PDB file of C-alpha atoms and ligand atoms in Angstrom:
ATOM      1  CA  MET A   1      54.983 107.174  97.325  1.00  0.00           C
ATOM      2  CA  TYR A   2      51.958 106.237  99.350  1.00  0.00           C
ATOM      3  CA  PRO A   3      53.140 104.703 102.672  1.00  0.00           C
ATOM      4  CA  ARG A   4      51.219 101.471 102.167  1.00  0.00           C
ATOM      5  CA  PHE A   5      52.381 100.965  98.565  1.00  0.00           C
ATOM      6  CA  ARG A   6      53.316  97.320  97.998  1.00  0.00           C
ATOM      7  CA  GLY A   7      56.467  96.850  95.966  1.00  0.00           C
ATOM      8  CA  ARG A   8      59.427  94.531  95.962  1.00  0.00           C
ATOM      9  CA  HIS A   9      59.505  92.031  98.828  1.00  0.00           C
ATOM     10  CA  ARG A  10      62.153  91.843 101.529  1.00  0.00           C
ATOM     11  CA  LEU A  11      63.076  88.944 103.771  1.00  0.00           C
ATOM     12  CA  HIS A  12      64.311  89.967 107.202  1.00  0.00           C
ATOM     13  CA  ARG A  13      66.836  88.933 109.822  1.00  0.00           C
ATOM     14  CA  PHE A  14      66.796  89.581 113.545  1.00  0.00           C
ATOM     15  CA  GLU A  15      68.893  92.663 114.151  1.00  0.00           C
ATOM     16  CA  ASP A  16      70.588  91.313 117.288  1.00  0.00           C
ATOM     17  CA  THR A  17      71.414  87.739 116.266  1.00  0.00           C
ATOM     18  CA  GLY A  18      71.440  88.052 112.508  1.00  0.00           C
ATOM     19  CA  LEU A  19      69.326  84.903 112.252  1.00  0.00           C
ATOM     20  CA  GLU A  20      66.744  84.750 109.497  1.00  0.00           C
ATOM     21  CA  LYS A  21      63.167  85.371 110.672  1.00  0.00           C
ATOM     22  CA  CYS A  22      61.734  82.978 108.092  1.00  0.00           C
ATOM     23  CA  VAL A  23      61.228  79.476 109.443  1.00  0.00           C
ATOM     24  CA  GLY A  24      60.184  77.903 106.152  1.00  0.00           C
ATOM     25  CA  CYS A  25      56.608  77.246 107.229  1.00  0.00           C
ATOM     26  CA  SER A  26      55.211  77.990 103.729  1.00  0.00           C
ATOM     27  CA  LEU A  27      52.148  79.871 105.017  1.00  0.00           C
ATOM     28  CA  CYS A  28      53.020  82.678 102.636  1.00  0.00           C
ATOM     29  CA  ALA A  29      53.174  80.254  99.727  1.00  0.00           C
ATOM     30  CA  ALA A  30      49.807  78.760 100.718  1.00  0.00           C
ATOM     31  CA  ALA A  31      48.260  82.243 100.870  1.00  0.00           C
ATOM     32  CA  CYS A  32      49.632  83.353  97.533  1.00  0.00           C
ATOM     33  CA  PRO A  33      46.846  83.451  94.924  1.00  0.00           C
ATOM     34  CA  ALA A  34      49.338  83.549  92.047  1.00  0.00           C
ATOM     35  CA  ASP A  35      51.217  80.487  93.296  1.00  0.00           C
ATOM     36  CA  CYS A  36      54.508  82.300  92.802  1.00  0.00           C
ATOM     37  CA  ILE A  37      56.321  81.549  96.081  1.00  0.00           C
ATOM     38  CA  ARG A  38      58.429  78.429  96.411  1.00  0.00           C
ATOM     39  CA  VAL A  39      59.703  77.401  99.838  1.00  0.00           C
ATOM     40  CA  VAL A  40      61.792  74.353 100.628  1.00  0.00           C
ATOM     41  CA  SER A  41      62.483  74.005 104.335  1.00  0.00           C
ATOM     42  CA  ALA A  42      65.281  72.231 106.160  1.00  0.00           C
ATOM     43  CA  GLU A  43      66.099  71.505 109.817  1.00  0.00           C
ATOM     44  CA  ASN A  44      68.359  73.772 111.812  1.00  0.00           C
ATOM     45  CA  THR A  45      71.145  71.977 113.650  1.00  0.00           C
ATOM     46  CA  PRO A  46      73.390  73.246 116.474  1.00  0.00           C
ATOM     47  CA  GLU A  47      76.265  73.381 114.001  1.00  0.00           C
ATOM     48  CA  ASN A  48      74.214  75.059 111.300  1.00  0.00           C
ATOM     49  CA  ARG A  49      71.623  77.448 112.710  1.00  0.00           C
ATOM     50  CA  ILE A  50      70.079  79.676 110.063  1.00  0.00           C
ATOM     51  CA  SER A  51      66.854  80.792 111.682  1.00  0.00           C
ATOM     52  CA  ALA A  52      65.490  81.103 115.206  1.00  0.00           C
ATOM     53  CA  GLY A  53      62.976  78.289 114.737  1.00  0.00           C
ATOM     54  CA  GLU A  54      63.292  74.544 114.270  1.00  0.00           C
ATOM     55  CA  ARG A  55      63.430  74.873 110.515  1.00  0.00           C
ATOM     56  CA  TYR A  56      64.588  77.444 108.008  1.00  0.00           C
ATOM     57  CA  ALA A  57      63.971  78.116 104.354  1.00  0.00           C
ATOM     58  CA  ALA A  58      66.692  76.304 102.435  1.00  0.00           C
ATOM     59  CA  VAL A  59      65.079  77.681  99.283  1.00  0.00           C
ATOM     60  CA  TYR A  60      62.876  80.731  99.139  1.00  0.00           C
ATOM     61  CA  GLU A  61      61.957  82.070  95.719  1.00  0.00           C
ATOM     62  CA  ILE A  62      59.377  84.502  94.412  1.00  0.00           C
ATOM     63  CA  ASN A  63      58.557  84.556  90.723  1.00  0.00           C
ATOM     64  CA  MET A  64      58.055  88.306  90.247  1.00  0.00           C
ATOM     65  CA  SER A  65      56.655  87.807  86.743  1.00  0.00           C
ATOM     66  CA  ARG A  66      53.604  86.168  88.313  1.00  0.00           C
ATOM     67  CA  CYS A  67      53.256  88.224  91.483  1.00  0.00           C
ATOM     68  CA  ILE A  68      50.197  90.498  91.541  1.00  0.00           C
ATOM     69  CA  PHE A  69      51.484  92.463  94.593  1.00  0.00           C
ATOM     70  CA  CYS A  70      48.387  91.677  96.641  1.00  0.00           C
ATOM     71  CA  GLY A  71      50.277  91.550  99.942  1.00  0.00           C
ATOM     72  CA  TYR A  72      48.703  88.290 101.123  1.00  0.00           C
ATOM     73  CA  CYS A  73      52.163  86.809 101.761  1.00  0.00           C
ATOM     74  CA  GLU A  74      53.180  89.461 104.262  1.00  0.00           C
ATOM     75  CA  VAL A  75      49.811  89.247 105.982  1.00  0.00           C
ATOM     76  CA  ALA A  76      50.076  85.432 106.208  1.00  0.00           C
ATOM     77  CA  CYS A  77      53.586  85.407 107.714  1.00  0.00           C
ATOM     78  CA  PRO A  78      53.415  84.868 111.516  1.00  0.00           C
ATOM     79  CA  PHE A  79      56.953  86.254 112.057  1.00  0.00           C
ATOM     80  CA  ASP A  80      56.992  89.369 109.859  1.00  0.00           C
ATOM     81  CA  ALA A  81      59.757  87.620 107.979  1.00  0.00           C
ATOM     82  CA  ILE A  82      58.551  88.924 104.648  1.00  0.00           C
ATOM     83  CA  THR A  83      57.386  92.457 103.969  1.00  0.00           C
ATOM     84  CA  MET A  84      56.825  94.522 100.876  1.00  0.00           C
ATOM     85  CA  GLY A  85      58.698  97.712 100.294  1.00  0.00           C
ATOM     86  CA  HIS A  86      58.509 100.633  97.881  1.00  0.00           C
ATOM     87  CA  ASP A  87      60.847  99.462  95.108  1.00  0.00           C
ATOM     88  CA  TYR A  88      58.851  99.137  91.899  1.00  0.00           C
ATOM     89  CA  GLU A  89      61.464  99.129  89.131  1.00  0.00           C
ATOM     90  CA  LEU A  90      61.354  95.371  88.573  1.00  0.00           C
ATOM     91  CA  SER A  91      61.223  94.947  84.806  1.00  0.00           C
ATOM     92  CA  ASP A  92      63.918  92.854  83.214  1.00  0.00           C
ATOM     93  CA  TYR A  93      64.847  91.292  79.895  1.00  0.00           C
ATOM     94  CA  ARG A  94      64.699  87.599  80.813  1.00  0.00           C
ATOM     95  CA  ARG A  95      61.991  85.734  82.677  1.00  0.00           C
ATOM     96  CA  GLY A  96      64.586  83.807  84.630  1.00  0.00           C
ATOM     97  CA  ASP A  97      65.929  87.019  86.105  1.00  0.00           C
ATOM     98  CA  LEU A  98      62.504  87.706  87.617  1.00  0.00           C
ATOM     99  CA  ILE A  99      62.771  84.731  89.935  1.00  0.00           C
ATOM    100  CA  PHE A 100      64.064  86.390  93.079  1.00  0.00           C
ATOM    101  CA  THR A 101      66.066  84.102  95.310  1.00  0.00           C
ATOM    102  CA  LYS A 102      66.369  84.120  99.066  1.00  0.00           C
ATOM    103  CA  GLU A 103      69.755  85.814  98.868  1.00  0.00           C
ATOM    104  CA  MET A 104      68.302  88.570  96.700  1.00  0.00           C
ATOM    105  CA  LEU A 105      65.346  89.065  99.017  1.00  0.00           C
ATOM    106  CA  LEU A 106      67.527  89.177 102.120  1.00  0.00           C
ATOM    107  CA  ALA A 107      69.877  91.740 100.590  1.00  0.00           C
ATOM    108  CA  GLU A 108      69.218  95.450 100.428  1.00  0.00           C
ATOM    109  CA  PRO A 109      67.219  96.184  97.261  1.00  0.00           C
ATOM    110  CA  LEU A 110      69.163  97.748  94.439  1.00  0.00           C
ATOM    111  CA  GLU A 111      68.294 101.403  94.407  1.00  0.00           C
ATOM    112  CA  ARG A 112      66.816 101.334  90.968  1.00  0.00           C
ATOM    113  CA  THR A 113      63.617 103.180  91.810  1.00  0.00           C
ATOM    114  CA  PRO A 114      63.994 106.776  90.690  1.00  0.00           C
ATOM    115  CA  LEU A 115      63.106 109.004  93.586  1.00  0.00           C
ATOM    116  CA  ARG A 116      62.828 112.733  93.585  1.00  0.00           C
ATOM    117  CA  ALA A 117      65.397 114.570  95.622  1.00  0.00           C
ATOM    118  CA  GLU A 118      64.221 116.809  98.417  1.00  0.00           C
ATOM    119  CA  GLY A 119      62.642 119.962  96.966  1.00  0.00           C
ATOM    120  CA  GLU A 120      62.705 118.668  93.366  1.00  0.00           C
TER     121      GLU A 120
HETATM  122  S1  SF4 B 201      52.207  89.801  96.855  1.00  0.00           S
HETATM  123 FE1  SF4 B 201      50.529  88.326  96.494  1.00  0.00          FE
HETATM  124  S2  SF4 B 201      50.964  87.413  94.507  1.00  0.00           S
HETATM  125 FE2  SF4 B 201      52.864  88.426  95.220  1.00  0.00          FE
HETATM  126  S3  SF4 B 201      54.030  86.828  96.266  1.00  0.00           S
HETATM  127 FE3  SF4 B 201      52.792  87.872  97.826  1.00  0.00          FE
HETATM  128  S4  SF4 B 201      50.913  86.669  97.995  1.00  0.00           S
HETATM  129 FE4  SF4 B 201      51.908  86.100  96.065  1.00  0.00          FE
HETATM  130  S1  SF4 B 202      58.158  84.124 105.007  1.00  0.00           S
HETATM  131 FE1  SF4 B 202      56.900  83.756 106.841  1.00  0.00          FE
HETATM  132  S2  SF4 B 202      55.099  82.600 106.124  1.00  0.00           S
HETATM  133 FE2  SF4 B 202      56.683  82.466 104.494  1.00  0.00          FE
HETATM  134  S3  SF4 B 202      57.798  80.541 104.941  1.00  0.00           S
HETATM  135 FE3  SF4 B 202      58.916  82.228 105.958  1.00  0.00          FE
HETATM  136  S4  SF4 B 202      58.076  82.277 108.051  1.00  0.00           S
HETATM  137 FE4  SF4 B 202      56.632  81.077 106.804  1.00  0.00          FE
END
C-alpha cells in the first residue's frame, strides 16, 4: 500500500483527554466536492463536554457511496480531526449501509482489508 493512499476515513480523539477533536465547524463538508459529508453541530456544556472546542459534531456522517476519496476533507480540517486511512474494502449490499456515522468513524476500522502477511 502506498503510504499516501486515501481510504476509509477516521475521526480522532485526543489521546490524553479522550475528547473528540472535531468541533463541528463543517469546513470539511464545505470543501467536499461530492457533497457527501453531513455535520450537525451542538454546544458543549460543562455537564456534557464532547469536544475540546465550544461546539461538537452531534451528527457526523459520510456517504461513502458518493465519496470520491479526493482527500479535500482532511486537508480542510483545522484540527486533524478527520484523516483517511488505508482501508479500502468498503463495498456493501445496501446503500444505507454506506452512510458511515460518527460512531463508526471514531471506532477502529473493521479489519476487512486483506493484507499480505510478512514474507508472503
Ligand atoms: S474524500 Fe473528498 S469526496 Fe470524500 S468525503 Fe472527503 S472531501 Fe468528500
Ligand atoms: S472534521 Fe474538522 S473540518 Fe470537519 S467539522 Fe470536524 S473539525 Fe470541522
